[in-house]
């Protein structure tokens, strides 16, 4: 399944040119943001209700149904009144059960298709909770869109994919449509194809991709939107792996497990980095207050507690791992002390030189 279109509808010309360019890919639905949830105020927040009529009309003329984002009961009412039959709930809305319930209640009794984007936080319960609220409101055509999760600091992706989460969603809802939005995961158009390929390899049912006739001048998400031609090129290059053979099933299972391992490893690495940053902070406190690097009591306590936590692991492995981590922590602090000592020495040398040679 392919849903494509601009992040936002900006003008009839921008919208219709963007859509015309992607028609050769035969999208199942056209997407366009009418109300844009922006992180900071003062940015383009979408054209609002006045754009519903003409976007719907242009989409109808081009023969592809339109899908828009709704973030409140009022949006739902306006969308229904405009005759639009496909909506998605954005990541910043899914995170809020009050809003999801309000939308679900407003949708009750309407034959409308709803896609629920994952919440910005990596919380599967919040995601499936939103899906349940819509299901309880009688929504039959219900699916999910994986668009990645907010991380802290600078990372490769705008939103971390944490593939293990949509994989768990699939396990819970084996028959539900689950799409991937590689645009919001990537945040950078260069990364979109590889994320899209990963999604296909993980058996997602399709893609939601942002495409704009002139991405660099887009009023929202300029960096991640593809030109219609780039979208067509990407789609032509994506490899659709064969899932029919017995081997294919085994391979798909392997790929799922590996993706989960990738996700866990990424977490391990990021936690180790976080630990080492804390080690550095402790190092600077010790340095400032002349405290020794190695504290035996603390080290004994670390060994004891960590080993008792690791009930499912081989004790030998745990001890070795802790030794390695501890050693690296000491090395980092010692390095820091050496630097401090070295620059002190250098200052002394300079001082002596200054006095001796009078410069
Ligand atoms: C969007 O699709 O343009 C959008 C705002 O997405 P998300 O809710 O995933 O951030
Ligand atoms: Mn967007």
CSV table of N, CA and C and ligand atoms in Angstrom, one decimal, residues 7 31 36 158 184 210 220-221 224, ligand 2:
chain,number,residue,atom,x,y,z
A,7,UNK,N,3.8,17.0,2.9
A,7,UNK,CA,3.6,17.2,4.4
A,7,UNK,C,2.4,18.0,4.6
A,31,UNK,N,-1.9,11.9,0.7
A,31,UNK,CA,-1.9,12.5,2.1
A,31,UNK,C,-1.6,14.0,1.9
A,36,UNK,N,-1.4,21.5,11.0
A,36,UNK,CA,0.0,21.0,11.3
A,36,UNK,C,0.3,21.2,12.7
A,158,UNK,N,15.8,11.5,12.7
A,158,UNK,CA,15.0,12.5,13.3
A,158,UNK,C,14.2,11.8,14.4
A,184,UNK,N,9.2,10.7,8.3
A,184,UNK,CA,9.4,11.2,9.6
A,184,UNK,C,10.4,10.5,10.5
A,210,UNK,N,6.3,11.3,2.3
A,210,UNK,CA,6.1,12.7,2.0
A,210,UNK,C,6.8,13.1,0.7
A,220,UNK,N,6.7,23.1,5.5
A,220,UNK,CA,7.0,22.2,6.7
A,220,UNK,C,7.8,21.0,6.2
A,221,UNK,N,8.6,20.5,7.1
A,221,UNK,CA,9.4,19.3,6.8
A,221,UNK,C,10.1,19.3,5.4
A,224,UNK,N,13.0,16.5,4.6
A,224,UNK,CA,12.7,15.1,4.4
A,224,UNK,C,11.8,14.8,3.2
B,2,LIG,MN1,5.5,16.1,7.9
